mmCIF file of C-alpha atoms and ligand atoms in Angstrom:
data_model
loop_
_atom_site.group_PDB
_atom_site.id
_atom_site.type_symbol
_atom_site.label_atom_id
_atom_site.label_comp_id
_atom_site.label_asym_id
_atom_site.label_seq_id
_atom_site.Cartn_x
_atom_site.Cartn_y
_atom_site.Cartn_z
ATOM 1 C CA MET D 1 -10.558 2.781 -12.530
ATOM 2 C CA LEU D 2 -9.667 0.626 -9.487
ATOM 3 C CA THR D 3 -11.097 3.376 -7.279
ATOM 4 C CA ALA D 4 -14.345 3.319 -9.285
ATOM 5 C CA ILE D 5 -14.554 -0.460 -8.735
ATOM 6 C CA THR D 6 -13.962 -0.054 -4.975
ATOM 7 C CA GLU D 7 -16.640 2.655 -4.783
ATOM 8 C CA ALA D 8 -19.116 0.629 -6.840
ATOM 9 C CA VAL D 9 -18.843 -2.316 -4.414
ATOM 10 C CA ARG D 10 -18.871 -0.057 -1.348
ATOM 11 C CA ASP D 11 -22.016 1.724 -2.532
ATOM 12 C CA GLY D 12 -23.778 -1.381 -3.826
ATOM 13 C CA ASN D 13 -23.845 -0.360 -7.478
ATOM 14 C CA THR D 14 -24.980 -3.768 -8.740
ATOM 15 C CA TYR D 15 -25.832 -2.439 -12.215
ATOM 16 C CA ASP D 16 -22.498 -0.939 -13.288
ATOM 17 C CA ILE D 17 -20.010 -3.314 -11.668
ATOM 18 C CA ALA D 18 -19.901 -5.890 -14.487
ATOM 19 C CA GLU D 19 -19.170 -3.162 -17.042
ATOM 20 C CA LEU D 20 -16.546 -1.571 -14.795
ATOM 21 C CA VAL D 21 -14.744 -4.877 -14.298
ATOM 22 C CA GLN D 22 -14.927 -5.664 -18.013
ATOM 23 C CA SER D 23 -13.518 -2.203 -18.874
ATOM 24 C CA GLY D 24 -10.678 -2.796 -16.414
ATOM 25 C CA LEU D 25 -9.855 -6.141 -18.040
ATOM 26 C CA ASP D 26 -10.040 -4.581 -21.512
ATOM 27 C CA ALA D 27 -7.649 -1.838 -20.370
ATOM 28 C CA GLY D 28 -5.156 -4.495 -19.193
ATOM 29 C CA ALA D 29 -5.610 -4.185 -15.410
ATOM 30 C CA LYS D 30 -4.364 -7.212 -13.443
ATOM 31 C CA PRO D 31 -7.257 -9.459 -12.269
ATOM 32 C CA LEU D 32 -5.728 -9.767 -8.769
ATOM 33 C CA ASP D 33 -5.571 -5.949 -8.453
ATOM 34 C CA MET D 34 -9.235 -5.768 -9.434
ATOM 35 C CA LEU D 35 -10.074 -8.452 -6.869
ATOM 36 C CA LYS D 36 -8.320 -6.379 -4.219
ATOM 37 C CA ALA D 37 -10.223 -3.267 -5.338
ATOM 38 C CA MET D 38 -13.511 -5.156 -4.905
ATOM 39 C CA THR D 39 -12.611 -6.523 -1.441
ATOM 40 C CA ASP D 40 -11.513 -3.002 -0.404
ATOM 41 C CA GLY D 41 -15.056 -1.901 -1.323
ATOM 42 C CA LEU D 42 -16.527 -4.505 1.034
ATOM 43 C CA ASP D 43 -14.148 -3.398 3.775
ATOM 44 C CA GLN D 44 -15.156 0.244 3.350
ATOM 45 C CA CYS D 45 -18.837 -0.744 3.390
ATOM 46 C CA GLY D 46 -18.215 -2.667 6.641
ATOM 47 C CA LYS D 47 -16.582 0.395 8.225
ATOM 48 C CA LYS D 48 -19.550 2.575 7.253
ATOM 49 C CA PHE D 49 -21.886 -0.059 8.701
ATOM 50 C CA GLU D 50 -19.867 -0.023 11.918
ATOM 51 C CA SER D 51 -20.006 3.774 12.167
ATOM 52 C CA GLY D 52 -23.781 3.796 11.631
ATOM 53 C CA GLU D 53 -23.639 5.481 8.216
ATOM 54 C CA TYR D 54 -24.760 2.319 6.353
ATOM 55 C CA PHE D 55 -27.325 -0.292 7.406
ATOM 56 C CA LEU D 56 -28.054 -3.956 6.570
ATOM 57 C CA PRO D 57 -29.530 -3.246 3.079
ATOM 58 C CA GLU D 58 -26.255 -1.515 2.122
ATOM 59 C CA LEU D 59 -24.262 -4.568 3.319
ATOM 60 C CA LEU D 60 -26.474 -6.803 1.189
ATOM 61 C CA MET D 61 -26.147 -4.579 -1.878
ATOM 62 C CA ALA D 62 -22.345 -4.478 -1.473
ATOM 63 C CA SER D 63 -22.263 -8.250 -1.241
ATOM 64 C CA ASP D 64 -24.452 -8.654 -4.376
ATOM 65 C CA THR D 65 -22.257 -6.161 -6.236
ATOM 66 C CA PHE D 66 -19.138 -8.142 -5.280
ATOM 67 C CA THR D 67 -20.778 -11.346 -6.545
ATOM 68 C CA ASN D 68 -21.771 -9.703 -9.860
ATOM 69 C CA GLY D 69 -18.210 -8.433 -10.311
ATOM 70 C CA MET D 70 -16.781 -11.882 -9.561
ATOM 71 C CA GLN D 71 -18.875 -13.407 -12.346
ATOM 72 C CA VAL D 72 -16.900 -11.327 -14.839
ATOM 73 C CA LEU D 73 -13.551 -11.615 -13.051
ATOM 74 C CA GLU D 74 -13.440 -15.289 -12.067
ATOM 75 C CA PRO D 75 -12.628 -16.751 -15.508
ATOM 76 C CA HIS D 76 -9.589 -14.430 -15.626
ATOM 77 C CA LEU D 77 -8.085 -15.616 -12.346
ATOM 78 C CA GLY D 78 -6.498 -18.576 -14.111
ATOM 79 C CA GLN D 79 -7.153 -22.296 -13.957
ATOM 80 C CA ALA D 80 -4.667 -25.084 -13.267
ATOM 81 C CA ALA D 81 -5.329 -28.813 -13.695
ATOM 82 C CA LEU D 82 -8.260 -29.574 -11.409
ATOM 83 C CA GLY D 83 -7.746 -31.749 -8.338
ATOM 84 C CA GLN D 84 -4.018 -32.344 -8.761
ATOM 85 C CA ALA D 85 -2.969 -30.209 -5.838
ATOM 86 C CA GLY D 86 -5.218 -31.899 -3.254
ATOM 87 C CA LYS D 87 -8.776 -31.969 -1.931
ATOM 88 C CA VAL D 88 -10.172 -29.206 0.297
ATOM 89 C CA LEU D 89 -13.574 -29.064 1.996
ATOM 90 C CA LEU D 90 -14.804 -25.541 2.726
ATOM 91 C CA GLY D 91 -17.668 -24.203 4.811
ATOM 92 C CA THR D 92 -18.752 -21.589 7.298
ATOM 93 C CA VAL D 93 -19.665 -22.642 10.812
ATOM 94 C CA ALA D 94 -23.090 -22.718 12.468
ATOM 95 C CA GLY D 95 -24.941 -19.408 12.514
ATOM 96 C CA ASP D 96 -22.656 -17.689 9.996
ATOM 97 C CA VAL D 97 -23.914 -16.743 6.529
ATOM 98 C CA HIS D 98 -20.905 -14.602 5.534
ATOM 99 C CA ASP D 99 -19.520 -16.509 2.563
ATOM 100 C CA ILE D 100 -17.572 -14.019 0.460
ATOM 101 C CA GLY D 101 -14.197 -14.764 2.105
ATOM 102 C CA LYS D 102 -14.829 -18.511 1.911
ATOM 103 C CA ASN D 103 -15.843 -18.201 -1.752
ATOM 104 C CA LEU D 104 -12.694 -16.225 -2.463
ATOM 105 C CA VAL D 105 -10.560 -18.965 -0.894
ATOM 106 C CA GLY D 106 -12.502 -21.475 -3.032
ATOM 107 C CA PHE D 107 -11.971 -19.494 -6.268
ATOM 108 C CA LEU D 108 -8.225 -19.262 -5.630
ATOM 109 C CA LEU D 109 -7.904 -22.920 -4.617
ATOM 110 C CA LYS D 110 -9.624 -24.048 -7.826
ATOM 111 C CA SER D 111 -7.404 -21.746 -9.847
ATOM 112 C CA ALA D 112 -4.403 -23.370 -8.159
ATOM 113 C CA GLY D 113 -5.555 -26.870 -9.145
ATOM 114 C CA PHE D 114 -7.247 -28.032 -5.925
ATOM 115 C CA GLU D 115 -10.464 -30.018 -5.889
ATOM 116 C CA VAL D 116 -12.868 -27.960 -3.770
ATOM 117 C CA ILE D 117 -15.959 -29.286 -2.055
ATOM 118 C CA ASP D 118 -17.947 -26.317 -0.779
ATOM 119 C CA ILE D 119 -20.653 -27.191 1.745
ATOM 120 C CA GLY D 120 -21.859 -23.599 1.952
ATOM 121 C CA THR D 121 -22.860 -21.593 4.985
ATOM 122 C CA ASP D 122 -24.310 -22.057 8.460
ATOM 123 C CA ASN D 123 -23.126 -25.655 8.860
ATOM 124 C CA SER D 124 -23.767 -27.455 12.122
ATOM 125 C CA THR D 125 -20.817 -29.273 13.675
ATOM 126 C CA GLU D 126 -22.531 -32.594 12.868
ATOM 127 C CA ARG D 127 -22.905 -31.655 9.205
ATOM 128 C CA ILE D 128 -19.255 -30.689 8.895
ATOM 129 C CA VAL D 129 -18.065 -33.898 10.565
ATOM 130 C CA ALA D 130 -20.343 -35.964 8.283
ATOM 131 C CA ALA D 131 -18.945 -34.174 5.214
ATOM 132 C CA VAL D 132 -15.347 -34.846 6.337
ATOM 133 C CA LYS D 133 -16.214 -38.515 6.843
ATOM 134 C CA GLU D 134 -17.837 -38.702 3.400
ATOM 135 C CA HIS D 135 -15.261 -36.800 1.336
ATOM 136 C CA GLN D 136 -12.021 -37.518 3.275
ATOM 137 C CA PRO D 137 -10.440 -34.184 2.265
ATOM 138 C CA ASP D 138 -6.752 -33.427 2.828
ATOM 139 C CA VAL D 139 -7.777 -30.143 4.441
ATOM 140 C CA LEU D 140 -10.921 -28.729 6.032
ATOM 141 C CA GLY D 141 -11.165 -24.916 5.704
ATOM 142 C CA LEU D 142 -13.503 -23.173 8.121
ATOM 143 C CA SER D 143 -14.548 -19.545 7.887
ATOM 144 C CA ALA D 144 -16.337 -17.330 10.450
ATOM 145 C CA LEU D 145 -16.961 -13.579 10.466
ATOM 146 C CA LEU D 146 -18.747 -13.145 13.779
ATOM 147 C CA THR D 147 -17.227 -13.156 17.246
ATOM 148 C CA THR D 148 -20.135 -15.362 18.299
ATOM 149 C CA THR D 149 -19.908 -17.982 15.520
ATOM 150 C CA MET D 150 -16.096 -18.334 15.589
ATOM 151 C CA LEU D 151 -16.507 -20.376 18.779
ATOM 152 C CA GLY D 152 -18.143 -23.099 16.665
ATOM 153 C CA MET D 153 -14.758 -23.768 15.051
ATOM 154 C CA GLY D 154 -13.455 -25.198 18.337
ATOM 155 C CA ASP D 155 -16.524 -27.454 18.557
ATOM 156 C CA VAL D 156 -15.823 -28.809 15.069
ATOM 157 C CA ILE D 157 -12.207 -29.619 15.944
ATOM 158 C CA LYS D 158 -13.230 -31.400 19.170
ATOM 159 C CA ALA D 159 -15.843 -33.396 17.245
ATOM 160 C CA LEU D 160 -13.298 -34.359 14.560
ATOM 161 C CA ASP D 161 -10.921 -35.496 17.320
ATOM 162 C CA SER D 162 -13.627 -37.643 18.927
ATOM 163 C CA ALA D 163 -14.534 -39.172 15.555
ATOM 164 C CA GLY D 164 -10.866 -40.004 14.819
ATOM 165 C CA LEU D 165 -10.887 -37.730 11.749
ATOM 166 C CA ARG D 166 -7.830 -35.555 12.389
ATOM 167 C CA LYS D 167 -5.955 -37.032 9.449
ATOM 168 C CA THR D 168 -7.761 -34.144 7.761
ATOM 169 C CA LYS D 169 -5.886 -30.946 8.651
ATOM 170 C CA VAL D 170 -7.918 -27.909 9.702
ATOM 171 C CA ILE D 171 -7.265 -24.313 8.634
ATOM 172 C CA ILE D 172 -9.364 -21.416 9.896
ATOM 173 C CA GLY D 173 -9.879 -17.864 8.651
ATOM 174 C CA GLY D 174 -12.203 -14.883 8.893
ATOM 175 C CA GLY D 175 -12.217 -11.379 10.350
ATOM 176 C CA PRO D 176 -12.385 -12.078 14.104
ATOM 177 C CA VAL D 177 -10.099 -15.129 14.233
ATOM 178 C CA SER D 178 -6.329 -15.046 14.769
ATOM 179 C CA ALA D 179 -3.256 -17.247 14.956
ATOM 180 C CA ARG D 180 -3.625 -17.217 18.745
ATOM 181 C CA PHE D 181 -7.237 -18.381 18.522
ATOM 182 C CA ALA D 182 -6.205 -21.119 16.071
ATOM 183 C CA GLU D 183 -3.633 -22.313 18.602
ATOM 184 C CA GLN D 184 -6.196 -22.259 21.430
ATOM 185 C CA ILE D 185 -8.682 -24.446 19.555
ATOM 186 C CA LYS D 186 -5.896 -26.685 18.178
ATOM 187 C CA ALA D 187 -6.455 -25.861 14.494
ATOM 188 C CA ASP D 188 -3.507 -26.812 12.278
ATOM 189 C CA ALA D 189 -3.255 -23.394 10.616
ATOM 190 C CA TYR D 190 -4.651 -19.868 10.410
ATOM 191 C CA ALA D 191 -4.662 -17.518 7.412
ATOM 192 C CA SER D 192 -5.359 -13.801 7.491
ATOM 193 C CA ASP D 193 -6.300 -13.656 3.813
ATOM 194 C CA ALA D 194 -7.143 -15.950 0.929
ATOM 195 C CA VAL D 195 -3.689 -15.852 -0.687
ATOM 196 C CA GLU D 196 -2.026 -16.800 2.614
ATOM 197 C CA GLY D 197 -4.721 -19.477 2.947
ATOM 198 C CA ILE D 198 -3.645 -21.148 -0.289
ATOM 199 C CA ARG D 199 0.015 -21.043 0.806
ATOM 200 C CA LYS D 200 -0.755 -22.544 4.229
ATOM 201 C CA ILE D 201 -2.959 -25.248 2.681
ATOM 202 C CA ARG D 202 -0.100 -26.196 0.365
ATOM 203 C CA GLU D 203 2.200 -26.406 3.414
ATOM 204 C CA LEU D 204 -0.312 -28.556 5.317
ATOM 205 C CA ILE D 205 -0.569 -31.005 2.444
ATOM 206 C CA GLY D 206 3.181 -30.932 1.929
ATOM 207 C CA ARG D 207 3.042 -30.794 -1.867
HETATM 208 CO CO1 B1M H 1 -22.040 -8.801 8.231
HETATM 209 N N1 B1M H 1 -20.909 -8.323 9.742
HETATM 210 N N2 B1M H 1 -23.490 -9.209 9.465
HETATM 211 N N3 B1M H 1 -23.045 -9.149 6.638
HETATM 212 N N4 B1M H 1 -20.602 -8.072 7.261
HETATM 213 C C1 B1M H 1 -19.494 -8.024 9.453
HETATM 214 C C2 B1M H 1 -18.648 -9.291 9.528
HETATM 215 C C3 B1M H 1 -19.138 -6.971 10.586
HETATM 216 C C4 B1M H 1 -17.646 -6.962 10.971
HETATM 217 C C5 B1M H 1 -19.650 -5.589 10.164
HETATM 218 C C6 B1M H 1 -19.313 -4.529 11.182
HETATM 219 O O1 B1M H 1 -19.985 -4.406 12.177
HETATM 220 N N5 B1M H 1 -18.257 -3.780 10.924
HETATM 221 C C7 B1M H 1 -20.054 -7.470 11.755
HETATM 222 C C8 B1M H 1 -19.448 -8.535 12.694
HETATM 223 C C9 B1M H 1 -19.177 -8.003 14.081
HETATM 224 C C10 B1M H 1 -18.564 -9.037 14.938
HETATM 225 O O2 B1M H 1 -19.062 -10.092 15.189
HETATM 226 N N6 B1M H 1 -17.379 -8.693 15.432
HETATM 227 C C11 B1M H 1 -21.243 -8.028 10.979
HETATM 228 C C12 B1M H 1 -22.545 -8.220 11.520
HETATM 229 C C13 B1M H 1 -22.763 -7.694 12.946
HETATM 230 C C14 B1M H 1 -23.576 -8.845 10.802
HETATM 231 C C15 B1M H 1 -25.011 -9.152 11.275
HETATM 232 C C16 B1M H 1 -25.133 -9.686 12.722
HETATM 233 C C17 B1M H 1 -25.817 -7.844 11.064
HETATM 234 C C18 B1M H 1 -27.244 -7.885 11.592
HETATM 235 O O3 B1M H 1 -28.012 -8.721 11.203
HETATM 236 N N7 B1M H 1 -27.498 -6.974 12.483
HETATM 237 C C19 B1M H 1 -25.485 -10.214 10.243
HETATM 238 C C20 B1M H 1 -25.147 -11.647 10.688
HETATM 239 C C21 B1M H 1 -25.545 -12.673 9.664
HETATM 240 C C22 B1M H 1 -25.082 -14.075 10.051
HETATM 241 O O4 B1M H 1 -24.042 -14.527 9.580
HETATM 242 N N8 B1M H 1 -25.842 -14.766 10.883
HETATM 243 C C23 B1M H 1 -24.645 -9.812 9.062
HETATM 244 C C24 B1M H 1 -25.063 -9.991 7.747
HETATM 245 C C25 B1M H 1 -24.308 -9.656 6.629
HETATM 246 C C26 B1M H 1 -24.845 -9.760 5.203
HETATM 247 C C27 B1M H 1 -25.700 -11.011 4.974
HETATM 248 C C28 B1M H 1 -25.651 -8.547 4.913
HETATM 249 C C29 B1M H 1 -23.507 -9.690 4.367
HETATM 250 C C30 B1M H 1 -22.902 -11.078 4.045
HETATM 251 C C31 B1M H 1 -23.280 -11.557 2.662
HETATM 252 C C32 B1M H 1 -22.449 -12.725 2.249
HETATM 253 O O5 B1M H 1 -21.364 -13.013 2.748
HETATM 254 N N9 B1M H 1 -22.978 -13.435 1.289
HETATM 255 C C33 B1M H 1 -22.570 -9.013 5.362
HETATM 256 C C34 B1M H 1 -21.351 -8.403 4.976
HETATM 257 C C35 B1M H 1 -21.105 -8.249 3.486
HETATM 258 C C36 B1M H 1 -20.404 -7.931 5.930
HETATM 259 C C37 B1M H 1 -19.092 -7.159 5.694
HETATM 260 C C38 B1M H 1 -19.434 -5.733 5.285
HETATM 261 C C39 B1M H 1 -18.154 -7.695 4.651
HETATM 262 C C40 B1M H 1 -17.734 -9.139 4.879
HETATM 263 C C41 B1M H 1 -16.963 -9.587 3.687
HETATM 264 O O6 B1M H 1 -17.498 -10.290 2.856
HETATM 265 N N10 B1M H 1 -15.701 -9.103 3.551
HETATM 266 C C42 B1M H 1 -18.416 -7.266 7.122
HETATM 267 C C43 B1M H 1 -17.536 -6.092 7.486
HETATM 268 C C44 B1M H 1 -16.069 -6.361 7.169
HETATM 269 O O7 B1M H 1 -15.634 -7.496 7.103
HETATM 270 N N11 B1M H 1 -15.311 -5.325 7.033
HETATM 271 C C45 B1M H 1 -19.528 -7.655 8.002
HETATM 272 C C46 B1M H 1 -14.864 -9.388 2.390
HETATM 273 C C47 B1M H 1 -14.254 -10.781 2.528
HETATM 274 C C48 B1M H 1 -13.350 -11.043 1.341
HETATM 275 O O8 B1M H 1 -13.504 -10.741 3.721
HETATM 276 O O9 B1M H 1 -14.776 -12.700 4.767
HETATM 277 O O10 B1M H 1 -13.062 -11.381 6.109
HETATM 278 P P1 B1M H 1 -13.532 -11.917 4.804
HETATM 279 O O11 B1M H 1 -12.414 -12.885 4.230
HETATM 280 C C49 B1M H 1 -11.068 -12.489 4.209
HETATM 281 C C50 B1M H 1 -10.256 -13.007 5.394
HETATM 282 O O12 B1M H 1 -10.968 -12.985 6.606
HETATM 283 C C51 B1M H 1 -9.792 -14.361 4.940
HETATM 284 O O13 B1M H 1 -9.647 -14.202 3.521
HETATM 285 C C52 B1M H 1 -10.455 -13.156 3.014
HETATM 286 C C53 B1M H 1 -9.583 -12.119 2.295
HETATM 287 O O14 B1M H 1 -8.772 -12.641 1.347
HETATM 288 N N12 B1M H 1 -10.626 -15.532 5.150
HETATM 289 C C54 B1M H 1 -10.079 -16.772 5.105
HETATM 290 C C55 B1M H 1 -11.941 -15.657 5.393
HETATM 291 N N13 B1M H 1 -12.265 -16.931 5.523
HETATM 292 C C56 B1M H 1 -11.132 -17.644 5.330
HETATM 293 C C57 B1M H 1 -10.920 -19.016 5.367
HETATM 294 C C58 B1M H 1 -9.619 -19.457 5.162
HETATM 295 C C59 B1M H 1 -8.582 -18.579 4.926
HETATM 296 C C60 B1M H 1 -8.784 -17.216 4.895
HETATM 297 O O15 B1M H 1 -9.308 -20.743 5.143
HETATM 298 C C61 B1M H 1 -10.351 -21.681 5.209
#
C-alpha cells in the first residue's frame, strides 16, 4: 500500500491519492510512514525529471497529488497546544516557488505546538525583513530548492544583521543547501529534513 502511495504521487495520480491515503489510515498504517511514502514519490518524480523521462507538467501533477494526499493525512499528524512551543516565521526566498518542503516543516511545527506564520513563496529580502520586524518570531525558517535562489538566504541574513534583527534565529533547509553553506552565510542552523528541522528549532529556542 505504501508503494502504491509513492507511485501515485510520482505519477501524478491526483484522483486516487485521497482514497489511497484514507485506505492506508483505515488499515492502521502510521501517518508518518505514509508521509514518507508520499515524499518518496516526489523524489522519484524529481529523478525522472532530471533524467529527461518526465517534464514540467509531471512535476506539477506530482505536487498537486502530494497536496491532495496531505489534505487527508494532515489531521492525523497530531496536534499539540498551539503556540506554546514558540513562534516560527516560514517562507521561501526570492525566485523560489517550491513550497512542499516548507509546508511540511509548517505542518510538523504546528503539530508540535508552535505558532507558525507562513509568508509563502518567492519572498524578496525586504519582505522577509519586514515580516520579521512585524511578527518578532523566535525563529525564521527559510527554504530554497534551486542552486540559484539559495544565494538569497545569505542576503536575508545580511539584511537582518543590518536591521539589528538577529535576536530572531535563522534556520535554513532545502535540497541544494548544506551545513557548510549555512555556516558560510552565518545561519544559526541547517536541517536536512523536516523532522530534523523541528528538533533544531527546539534547540535554537532552548525550550
Ligand atoms: Co522543481 N526543481 N523546478 N518544481 N522540483 C527541483 C527542485 C529539481 C531538483 C528537479 C531536478 O532537476 N531534479 C530542480 C532544481 C535544480 C537545481 O537548482 N539544482 C528543479 C527545477 C530546475 C525547477 C524549474 C527551474 C523547472 C523549469 O521551470 N524548467 C522550476 C523553477 C520554479 C521556481 O521556483 N522558480 C521548477 C518548478 C517546479 C514545480 C512548480 C513544477 C514543482 C513545485 C511545486 C511546489 O512546490 N508547489 C516542482 C517540484 C515538485 C520539484 C521536485 C520534483 C520536488 C520538490 C519537492 O517538493 N520535494 C524537485 C526534485 C526533488 O527535489 N527531488 C524539483 C519534496 C519536499 C518534501 O522536499 O522541498 O527538498 P524538499 O524539502 C525537504 C528538505 O529539503 C527539507 O525538509 C524536507 C523533507 O522533510 N527542507 C527543510 C526543505 N525546506 C526546509 C526548511 C527547513 C528545514 C528543512 O527549515 C526552515
